[in-house]
Coordinates of C-alpha atoms in Angstrom, one line a residue:
M1 CA 3.0 17.6 -24.9
A2 CA 3.4 17.2 -28.6
S3 CA 6.6 17.9 -30.5
P4 CA 8.6 16.3 -33.3
S5 CA 9.3 12.7 -32.3
P6 CA 12.8 11.3 -32.5
I7 CA 13.9 8.8 -35.1
S8 CA 12.0 5.6 -34.5
K9 CA 13.5 2.3 -33.6
Q10 CA 12.5 0.8 -36.9
Q11 CA 14.3 3.5 -38.8
S12 CA 17.4 3.0 -36.8
V13 CA 17.5 -0.7 -37.7
S14 CA 16.9 0.1 -41.3
N15 CA 19.7 2.6 -41.4
V16 CA 22.0 0.0 -39.8
G17 CA 21.0 -2.4 -42.5
N18 CA 22.0 0.1 -45.2
R19 CA 25.4 0.6 -43.7
K20 CA 25.9 -3.2 -43.5
R21 CA 25.7 -3.4 -47.2
R22 CA 28.3 -0.6 -47.7
N23 CA 30.9 -1.2 -45.0
T24 CA 32.3 -4.5 -44.1
Y25 CA 33.5 -3.2 -40.7
D26 CA 30.1 -2.1 -39.8
A27 CA 28.7 -5.4 -40.9
A28 CA 31.1 -7.2 -38.5
H29 CA 30.1 -5.0 -35.5
S30 CA 26.5 -3.9 -36.0
S31 CA 24.5 -6.9 -34.8
P32 CA 25.3 -7.0 -31.1
P33 CA 24.7 -3.3 -30.5
T34 CA 21.5 -3.5 -32.4
K35 CA 20.1 -6.1 -30.0
R36 CA 21.3 -4.2 -27.0
I37 CA 19.7 -1.0 -28.2
K38 CA 16.4 -2.8 -28.7
S39 CA 16.4 -4.3 -25.2
I40 CA 17.0 -0.9 -23.7
S41 CA 14.2 0.7 -25.7
V42 CA 11.7 -2.0 -24.5
A43 CA 12.9 -1.5 -20.9
R44 CA 12.5 2.2 -21.2
I45 CA 8.9 1.9 -22.2
T46 CA 7.8 -0.8 -19.7
S47 CA 9.5 0.8 -16.6
N48 CA 7.6 4.0 -16.6
F49 CA 4.5 4.9 -14.5
P50 CA 1.1 3.8 -16.0
P51 CA -0.8 6.4 -18.1
Q52 CA -3.4 7.0 -15.4
F53 CA -0.5 8.4 -13.2
W54 CA 0.1 11.2 -15.7
D55 CA -3.6 11.7 -16.5
N56 CA -4.5 12.4 -12.9
L57 CA -1.6 14.7 -12.0
S58 CA -2.7 18.2 -11.1
K59 CA 0.6 19.4 -12.4
V60 CA 3.2 17.7 -14.6
W61 CA 6.8 18.6 -13.9
L62 CA 9.5 18.5 -16.6
T63 CA 11.3 15.3 -15.6
P64 CA 13.0 12.5 -17.5
R65 CA 10.0 10.2 -16.8
A66 CA 7.6 12.9 -18.1
L67 CA 9.6 13.2 -21.3
R68 CA 9.6 9.5 -21.6
E69 CA 5.8 9.4 -21.4
K70 CA 5.6 12.2 -23.9
D71 CA 7.7 10.3 -26.4
R72 CA 5.6 7.1 -25.8
R73 CA 2.4 8.9 -26.6
N74 CA 3.8 10.6 -29.6
D75 CA 4.9 7.2 -31.0
I76 CA 1.5 5.7 -30.7
Q77 CA -0.4 8.6 -32.5
P78 CA -2.0 7.6 -35.7
P79 CA -0.3 8.8 -39.0
A80 CA -1.5 11.8 -40.7
I81 CA -4.1 11.2 -43.5
N82 CA -3.1 13.0 -46.8
P83 CA -6.1 15.0 -48.1
A84 CA -7.2 14.5 -51.6
I85 CA -5.3 16.4 -54.2
V86 CA -7.4 19.3 -55.7
R87 CA -6.4 20.9 -59.0
A88 CA -6.1 24.6 -58.8
T89 CA -5.4 27.3 -61.4
P90 CA -2.8 30.1 -60.9
T91 CA -5.7 32.6 -60.5
S92 CA -7.4 30.7 -57.7
L93 CA -4.0 30.1 -55.9
S94 CA -3.2 33.9 -56.0
R95 CA -6.7 34.7 -54.6
F96 CA -6.3 32.0 -52.0
A97 CA -2.9 33.4 -50.9
R98 CA -4.2 36.9 -50.7
R99 CA -6.8 35.8 -48.2
G100 CA -4.2 34.3 -45.9
G101 CA -3.8 30.8 -47.2
P102 CA -4.9 27.6 -45.5
D103 CA -5.8 27.3 -41.8
L104 CA -2.9 25.3 -40.3
R105 CA -3.8 25.6 -36.6
H106 CA -4.8 22.0 -36.4
L107 CA -1.1 21.0 -37.3
R108 CA 0.3 22.8 -34.2
G109 CA 2.4 20.4 -32.2
Y110 CA 1.7 17.5 -34.5
P111 CA 4.7 15.1 -34.8
E112 CA 6.6 14.7 -38.0
P113 CA 5.4 11.5 -39.8
K114 CA 7.8 8.7 -39.7
H115 CA 7.9 8.2 -43.5
A116 CA 8.7 11.9 -43.9
A117 CA 11.6 11.6 -41.5
S118 CA 13.0 8.7 -43.4
M119 CA 12.6 10.5 -46.8
S120 CA 14.4 13.6 -45.4
S121 CA 17.3 11.8 -44.1
N122 CA 20.4 12.4 -46.4
R123 CA 23.5 10.5 -47.1
S124 CA 25.5 12.2 -44.3
S125 CA 23.0 11.1 -41.7
N126 CA 23.2 7.6 -43.0
R127 CA 27.0 7.7 -42.6
R128 CA 26.9 8.4 -38.9
T129 CA 28.7 5.7 -37.0
L130 CA 26.8 3.2 -35.0
S131 CA 28.6 4.2 -31.9
T132 CA 27.2 7.7 -32.2
K133 CA 23.7 6.5 -32.5
A134 CA 24.1 4.0 -29.7
I135 CA 25.4 6.8 -27.4
S136 CA 22.4 9.0 -28.1
I137 CA 20.0 6.2 -27.3
F138 CA 21.9 5.1 -24.3
S139 CA 21.8 8.7 -23.0
R140 CA 18.1 8.9 -23.6
A141 CA 17.5 5.6 -21.8
K142 CA 19.6 6.7 -18.8
R143 CA 18.0 5.4 -15.6
S144 CA 16.0 8.0 -13.8
S145 CA 14.6 7.9 -10.2
A146 CA 10.9 7.1 -9.7
Y147 CA 10.9 9.5 -6.8
D148 CA 11.0 12.8 -8.8
K149 CA 8.9 15.9 -8.7
D150 CA 6.0 14.1 -10.4
F151 CA 6.1 11.4 -7.8
E152 CA 5.9 14.1 -5.1
Q153 CA 3.0 15.8 -7.0
N154 CA 1.2 12.4 -7.0
L155 CA 1.6 12.2 -3.2
I156 CA 0.2 15.7 -2.8
D157 CA -2.8 14.9 -5.0
H158 CA -3.5 11.9 -2.7
N159 CA -3.4 14.1 0.5
I160 CA 0.1 13.1 1.4
Y161 CA 2.0 16.3 2.2
P162 CA 5.8 16.6 2.4
E163 CA 7.5 18.6 5.1
G164 CA 7.0 22.4 4.6
F165 CA 4.2 22.1 2.0
K166 CA 2.0 25.1 1.6
H167 CA -1.5 24.7 0.3
T168 CA -3.0 26.9 -2.4
D169 CA -5.4 28.4 0.1
G170 CA -2.6 29.6 2.3
R171 CA -2.7 26.7 4.8
T172 CA 0.7 25.3 6.0
T173 CA 1.4 21.7 7.1
P174 CA 0.1 21.4 10.6
E175 CA 2.4 20.3 13.3
P176 CA 1.4 17.3 15.5
N177 CA -0.3 18.2 18.8
N178 CA 2.2 16.1 20.7
L179 CA 5.3 17.6 19.1
D180 CA 6.6 19.2 22.3
S181 CA 6.2 15.9 24.1
I182 CA 8.1 14.1 21.3
V183 CA 11.0 16.6 21.4
E184 CA 11.2 16.2 25.2
S185 CA 11.2 12.4 25.0
L186 CA 13.9 12.4 22.3
A187 CA 16.3 14.4 24.5
Y188 CA 16.5 11.9 27.3
P189 CA 20.2 10.9 27.7
R190 CA 21.3 7.4 27.0
A191 CA 24.1 5.6 28.9
S192 CA 25.3 3.9 25.7
L193 CA 26.3 7.3 24.3
S194 CA 28.1 8.6 27.4
P195 CA 31.8 9.5 27.0
S196 CA 32.7 6.3 28.8
Q197 CA 30.8 4.1 26.3
F198 CA 31.2 6.2 23.1
S199 CA 34.6 7.8 23.1
I200 CA 36.2 10.4 20.7
S201 CA 38.2 7.6 19.1
A202 CA 35.0 5.8 18.3
F203 CA 33.6 8.9 16.7
K204 CA 36.7 9.4 14.6
S205 CA 36.4 5.8 13.4
F206 CA 32.8 6.5 12.4
R207 CA 33.8 9.6 10.5
A208 CA 36.6 7.8 8.7
A209 CA 34.2 4.9 7.7
N210 CA 31.6 7.4 6.4
S211 CA 34.2 9.1 4.2
Q212 CA 35.0 5.8 2.5
V213 CA 31.6 4.5 1.6
V214 CA 30.5 4.5 -2.0
S215 CA 27.3 2.5 -2.1
K216 CA 24.1 2.5 -0.1
G217 CA 24.7 -1.0 1.0
K218 CA 27.8 0.0 2.8
V219 CA 25.9 2.9 4.4
M220 CA 23.3 0.4 5.8
A221 CA 26.0 -2.1 6.8
D222 CA 28.8 0.0 8.2
I223 CA 27.4 3.5 9.1
L224 CA 23.9 3.1 10.4
P225 CA 24.7 0.4 13.0
T226 CA 26.9 2.9 14.8
I227 CA 24.0 5.4 14.9
R228 CA 21.2 3.1 16.0
G229 CA 23.2 1.1 18.5
N230 CA 22.3 -2.3 19.9
S231 CA 18.6 -2.9 20.3
E232 CA 16.3 -5.8 20.3
I233 CA 13.5 -4.0 18.4
L234 CA 12.2 -6.2 15.6
N235 CA 13.2 -4.8 12.2
E236 CA 13.4 -5.7 8.5
G237 CA 14.3 -3.9 5.3
N238 CA 14.0 -3.7 1.5
L239 CA 10.7 -5.5 1.4
P240 CA 8.0 -3.9 -0.8
F241 CA 4.8 -3.1 1.1
A242 CA 2.7 -4.8 -1.6
N243 CA 0.3 -6.6 0.7
L244 CA -1.5 -3.4 1.7
K245 CA -4.1 -1.3 -0.1
S246 CA -2.2 1.3 -2.1
I247 CA -2.3 4.7 -0.5
T248 CA -2.0 6.3 -4.0
N249 CA -4.6 4.0 -5.7
G250 CA -1.9 2.0 -7.3
T251 CA -0.7 4.8 -9.6
T252 CA 2.9 4.8 -8.2
V253 CA 5.5 2.5 -6.7
D254 CA 4.9 0.7 -3.4
A255 CA 6.8 1.8 -0.3
V256 CA 10.1 -0.1 0.0
P257 CA 11.9 1.3 3.1
N258 CA 15.6 0.5 3.5
W259 CA 14.8 -0.3 7.2
Y260 CA 11.6 -0.4 9.3
D261 CA 10.7 -1.3 12.9
G262 CA 7.5 -3.3 13.6
S263 CA 6.0 -6.0 15.9
Y264 CA 5.8 -9.7 15.9
T265 CA 2.8 -11.2 14.1
K266 CA 1.9 -13.3 17.1
E267 CA 1.4 -10.2 19.2
I268 CA -1.6 -9.1 17.2
S269 CA -5.0 -10.8 17.1
K270 CA -5.8 -12.5 13.8
T271 CA -8.9 -10.3 13.5
V272 CA -6.8 -7.2 13.5
R273 CA -3.7 -8.5 11.7
Q274 CA -2.7 -7.5 8.2
G275 CA 0.9 -7.7 7.3
P276 CA 2.5 -5.1 5.0
T277 CA 4.3 -7.7 3.0
S278 CA 3.7 -11.2 1.8
H279 CA 6.3 -12.6 4.1
A280 CA 4.8 -14.3 7.1
Q281 CA 7.7 -13.6 9.4
A282 CA 8.1 -9.9 8.5
P283 CA 7.3 -7.3 11.2
V284 CA 3.8 -5.8 11.2
V285 CA 2.4 -2.4 12.2
P286 CA 5.5 -0.5 10.9
N287 CA 5.9 3.0 12.4
F288 CA 9.6 3.8 12.2
F289 CA 11.4 4.0 8.9
I290 CA 15.0 4.7 7.6
E291 CA 16.0 5.8 4.2
A292 CA 19.7 6.0 3.5
K293 CA 21.6 7.4 0.5
A294 CA 25.2 7.0 -0.7
P295 CA 27.3 10.1 -1.4
R296 CA 26.0 10.3 -5.0
G297 CA 22.4 9.6 -3.9
G298 CA 19.8 12.4 -3.9
A299 CA 18.7 13.8 -0.6
D300 CA 15.4 14.9 -2.1
V301 CA 14.8 11.3 -3.2
A302 CA 15.3 10.1 0.3
K303 CA 12.9 12.7 1.7
R304 CA 10.2 11.7 -0.8
Q305 CA 10.7 8.0 0.1
A306 CA 10.4 8.8 3.8
C307 CA 7.3 10.8 3.1
L308 CA 5.6 7.8 1.5
D309 CA 6.9 5.5 4.2
G310 CA 5.6 7.7 6.9
A311 CA 2.2 8.1 5.4
V312 CA 1.8 4.3 5.2
G313 CA 2.9 3.9 8.9
A314 CA 0.6 6.7 10.0
R315 CA -2.3 5.1 8.2
A316 CA -1.4 1.7 10.0
M317 CA -1.3 3.4 13.4
H318 CA -4.5 5.3 12.7
S319 CA -6.4 2.1 11.7
L320 CA -5.1 0.3 14.8
Q321 CA -6.0 3.2 17.1
N322 CA -9.6 3.3 15.7
Y323 CA -10.1 -0.5 15.5
G324 CA -13.7 -1.3 16.3
E325 CA -14.8 2.3 16.1
D326 CA -17.8 3.1 13.9
V327 CA -16.4 6.6 13.1
P328 CA -12.6 6.9 12.9
V329 CA -11.3 9.9 14.9
C330 CA -8.0 11.8 14.3
D331 CA -6.5 13.2 17.5
G332 CA -3.7 15.1 15.6
N333 CA -0.9 13.3 17.4
A334 CA 2.1 11.7 15.7
Y335 CA 2.8 8.0 16.3
T336 CA 5.0 7.4 13.3
F337 CA 8.6 8.5 12.6
S338 CA 11.0 8.4 9.7
S339 CA 14.7 9.2 9.3
T340 CA 17.0 9.9 6.4
Y341 CA 20.7 9.7 6.3
H342 CA 22.9 11.0 3.5
A343 CA 26.5 9.8 3.6
G344 CA 27.7 12.5 1.3
T345 CA 27.0 15.2 3.8
G346 CA 26.8 13.1 7.0
T347 CA 23.4 14.6 7.7
L348 CA 20.8 12.8 9.8
Q349 CA 17.1 14.0 9.5
L350 CA 14.3 12.9 11.8
Y351 CA 10.6 13.4 10.9
A352 CA 7.2 12.8 12.6
H353 CA 4.1 11.8 10.7
H354 CA 0.5 12.2 11.7
A355 CA -3.0 12.0 10.2
T356 CA -5.8 14.6 10.2
G357 CA -9.4 14.2 9.0
P358 CA -10.4 14.6 5.4
T359 CA -11.4 18.0 4.2
A360 CA -14.0 16.7 1.8
E361 CA -16.4 13.7 1.8
E362 CA -15.3 10.5 0.2
E363 CA -11.6 11.5 0.5
Q364 CA -9.0 9.7 2.6
P365 CA -7.4 11.4 5.6
E366 CA -4.5 13.8 5.1
Y367 CA -1.0 12.8 6.1
H368 CA 1.5 15.3 7.2
M369 CA 5.3 15.2 7.5
T370 CA 7.0 17.4 10.1
Q371 CA 10.8 17.7 10.6
I372 CA 11.8 17.3 14.2
D373 CA 15.5 18.1 13.9
S374 CA 18.6 17.6 11.8
W375 CA 22.2 16.8 12.8
G376 CA 25.6 16.8 11.1
M377 CA 26.8 13.4 12.3
T378 CA 30.4 13.9 11.1
G379 CA 30.9 17.3 12.5
N380 CA 31.9 16.7 16.1
V381 CA 31.3 14.1 18.8
D382 CA 28.8 16.2 20.7
T383 CA 26.5 16.6 17.6
F384 CA 26.8 12.9 16.9
R385 CA 25.7 12.1 20.5
R386 CA 22.7 14.3 20.2
G387 CA 21.6 12.9 16.9
A388 CA 22.2 9.3 17.9
T389 CA 20.4 9.9 21.2
A390 CA 17.3 11.3 19.4
F391 CA 17.4 8.5 16.8
R392 CA 17.5 5.8 19.4
N393 CA 14.9 7.4 21.6
A394 CA 12.6 7.8 18.6
R395 CA 12.8 4.0 17.9
D396 CA 11.9 3.3 21.6
L397 CA 9.0 5.8 21.5
A398 CA 7.7 4.3 18.3
R399 CA 7.8 0.9 19.9
Q400 CA 5.9 2.1 23.0
Q401 CA 3.2 3.7 21.0
R402 CA 2.9 0.6 18.8
E403 CA 2.6 -1.7 21.7
T404 CA 0.0 0.5 23.4
F405 CA -2.3 0.4 20.3
I406 CA -1.8 -3.3 19.8
K407 CA -2.9 -4.0 23.4
A408 CA -5.9 -1.8 23.1
A409 CA -7.0 -3.4 19.8
N410 CA -6.5 -6.9 21.2
A411 CA -8.6 -6.0 24.2
R412 CA -11.5 -4.9 22.0
V413 CA -11.3 -8.2 20.1
S414 CA -11.5 -10.0 23.4
Q415 CA -14.5 -8.0 24.5
E416 CA -16.3 -8.7 21.3
A417 CA -15.5 -12.4 21.3
A418 CA -16.3 -13.1 25.0
P419 CA -20.1 -13.3 24.6
V420 CA -19.8 -15.5 21.5
E421 CA -17.4 -17.9 23.3
K422 CA -19.7 -18.0 26.3
M423 CA -22.8 -18.9 24.3
E424 CA -20.8 -21.5 22.3
Q425 CA -19.9 -23.2 25.5
T426 CA -23.5 -23.1 26.7
Y427 CA -24.7 -24.7 23.5
K428 CA -22.2 -27.5 23.8
K429 CA -23.2 -28.2 27.4
L430 CA -26.8 -28.4 26.4
M431 CA -26.1 -30.8 23.6
L432 CA -24.3 -33.1 25.9
L433 CA -27.5 -33.6 27.9
P434 CA -29.7 -36.6 27.0
L435 CA -31.2 -35.5 23.7
T436 CA -33.7 -38.0 22.7
E437 CA -35.4 -38.4 19.3
R438 CA -38.7 -37.5 21.0
L439 CA -37.6 -33.8 21.1
F440 CA -37.3 -33.9 17.4
T441 CA -40.4 -35.9 16.6
N442 CA -42.7 -33.8 18.9
T443 CA -43.0 -31.2 16.2
W444 CA -42.8 -33.4 13.1
S445 CA -46.6 -33.7 12.7
R446 CA -47.2 -30.0 12.9
L447 CA -44.4 -29.2 10.4
R448 CA -45.2 -32.3 8.3
I449 CA -41.6 -33.6 8.4
P450 CA -41.0 -37.3 7.8
R451 CA -40.3 -39.1 11.1
T452 CA -37.2 -40.8 9.7
T453 CA -35.8 -37.4 8.7
A454 CA -36.3 -36.0 12.2
K455 CA -34.6 -39.0 13.7
L456 CA -31.6 -38.6 11.4
A457 CA -31.3 -35.0 12.4
A458 CA -31.2 -35.9 16.0
R459 CA -28.5 -38.6 15.5
D460 CA -26.3 -36.3 13.4
T461 CA -26.6 -33.4 15.8
V462 CA -25.8 -35.4 18.9
K463 CA -22.8 -37.1 17.2
S464 CA -21.5 -33.8 16.0
F465 CA -21.6 -32.1 19.4
S466 CA -20.5 -35.1 21.4
S467 CA -17.3 -35.2 19.3
G468 CA -16.5 -31.7 20.4
K469 CA -17.2 -30.2 16.9
F470 CA -19.1 -27.0 16.6
P471 CA -20.8 -26.6 13.2
S472 CA -19.1 -24.1 10.9
S473 CA -22.3 -22.9 9.2
C474 CA -24.4 -20.4 11.2
C475 CA -27.5 -18.3 11.5
R476 CA -27.0 -14.6 12.3
S477 CA -28.4 -13.2 15.5
T478 CA -28.3 -9.8 17.0
S479 CA -25.4 -10.8 19.2
R480 CA -23.5 -12.5 16.3
I481 CA -23.7 -16.0 17.9
P482 CA -22.6 -18.7 15.6
F483 CA -25.1 -21.5 15.5
S484 CA -26.0 -24.4 13.2
V485 CA -28.8 -26.9 13.1
C486 CA -27.1 -29.8 11.5
Q487 CA -24.1 -30.8 9.4
S488 CA -25.7 -33.6 7.5
S489 CA -26.4 -32.8 3.8
S490 CA -29.2 -35.4 3.7
V491 CA -31.3 -33.4 6.2
S492 CA -33.8 -31.0 4.7
H493 CA -34.2 -27.4 5.7
V494 CA -37.5 -28.2 7.4
A495 CA -35.8 -30.9 9.5
K496 CA -33.2 -28.3 10.6
L497 CA -36.1 -26.0 11.6
S498 CA -37.5 -28.8 13.7
Y499 CA -34.1 -29.3 15.3
A500 CA -34.0 -25.6 16.2
I501 CA -37.4 -25.6 17.7
S502 CA -36.5 -28.7 19.8
L503 CA -33.3 -27.1 20.9
A504 CA -35.3 -24.1 22.1
G505 CA -37.3 -26.5 24.3
L506 CA -34.1 -28.1 25.6
A507 CA -32.6 -24.7 26.4
N508 CA -35.8 -23.8 28.2
R509 CA -35.5 -26.9 30.3
A510 CA -32.0 -25.9 31.2
E511 CA -33.2 -22.3 32.1
A512 CA -31.2 -20.8 29.3
S513 CA -32.3 -18.4 26.7
L514 CA -31.9 -18.9 23.0
E515 CA -32.6 -16.5 20.2
V516 CA -31.8 -17.2 16.6
R517 CA -32.8 -15.1 13.5
A518 CA -33.9 -17.3 10.6
G519 CA -37.3 -16.3 9.2
T520 CA -40.2 -13.8 9.1
G521 CA -42.4 -15.0 12.0
R522 CA -41.7 -16.2 15.5
V523 CA -42.0 -19.7 16.6
G524 CA -42.0 -20.5 20.3
S525 CA -40.5 -23.6 21.9
S526 CA -43.8 -25.3 21.7
G527 CA -43.6 -25.3 17.9
K528 CA -46.5 -22.8 17.3
A529 CA -45.9 -19.9 15.0
N530 CA -47.1 -16.4 15.9
E531 CA -46.5 -13.0 14.5
G532 CA -46.3 -11.1 17.8
H533 CA -43.8 -11.4 20.6
G534 CA -44.2 -14.8 22.4
E535 CA -44.4 -15.1 26.1
N536 CA -41.5 -17.6 26.2
E537 CA -38.2 -15.9 26.4
S538 CA -36.5 -18.7 24.5
S539 CA -38.7 -18.1 21.4
L540 CA -37.0 -18.4 18.1
H541 CA -37.2 -15.3 15.9
F542 CA -37.3 -16.1 12.1
V543 CA -36.3 -13.4 9.7

């Protein structure tokens, strides 16, 4: 990627300084533009993708950002070291030239040294006006989209494939297994778009408004509401998905959909919940996205944004679908949708996104983007009705699938928590029974625990459980039952062991079974240690 580098910023400033000494007009007008140029140069360097983004690309496309990275790397290369001067005679030089001269292959692509560029600059270059130099730097620093071909290549390298992608081995992007069912669901007629509810005059008003928009904000505010209609589906927009693990290993920008549908946080169990953003009230489990563009916006950019949005949504739905499963399974169905709208052409696109299993070990699943259909929304009222119908039905379908997975995940959490809650209630009931200090002191002599320590353990434990508190610290058992011997910091570990043994005897009296992992041997309720399996079912197992 090496080539002669442009004139450096330091040289530009020095040339401006030379002109300031020659021309009073330049001296009066040079300072403000110089500061502006410097700020733009700094912004140009800091706003690009990180170096690892470019280092890991399987193919680098010729884009403004790639050229920007090339210039950055050329600027930081060390200066050339001048070799020592060797005296040579005319005879030796002639012989050296006849044999081909020096080997200059190592100089291929090497940038011109900065000091050489300053020495070669002549008076005419120094007389260039400041406005000319400012224009060249401004044009070089022209804002470029982050969603270019290199961004798309980065998605592909992370197993996120855009619509119509063909693999090098001849594979094509697979369609979701439920595509026919999706198409059928999207075709259901809607009363809100019938001729009596959405007239030809309403369509003409929509088309006139679309022809007047200039910015993306107007598209979101004036155009899309007519397409999506009135709905109570929870939605949000323009929030970076920075609270999730990056699907591209942090090498590119986070997904920032213009609009997305999700569910209320309170609908999902805390064990399952993970919001996409840092906003507590923002919708979670997003699986419907919208990317809009103004007339001057790029349709290809919107498609790449939708590809990233859909992959994030498909991953969320796949994780929710497989919650609690030891081995995640991909069923090949699409549960996530995205849509793009370009105001310049009045075109509405609708896509489905689904996940398939990884093709190699230690790789993430593959995420595929499939186009469902496309509509020219400003063509005629019938086409508008078909497009708006599919759009609204897709939002409803996404909500149904989202709610189905949420209910299933919450049910799994309840099933896992039920045994734990039941045992906690049992322990609390046991502790409310008359627990005397004798239960603790019965084993103090065998374990050589001070009698006062055993009494203190009994008092603290009864006080803790009588107040309705369940100790936060726990020992792990095979059933993951939270359990603690005592909260008092003054009680030794041996005293806690005494309490556990006594509690086993109490549980035995109440015809309950108690098993706690805490050591290597096994200690029965009588306080005797044995290595084999004890006859008492309430024996304590120590790991």
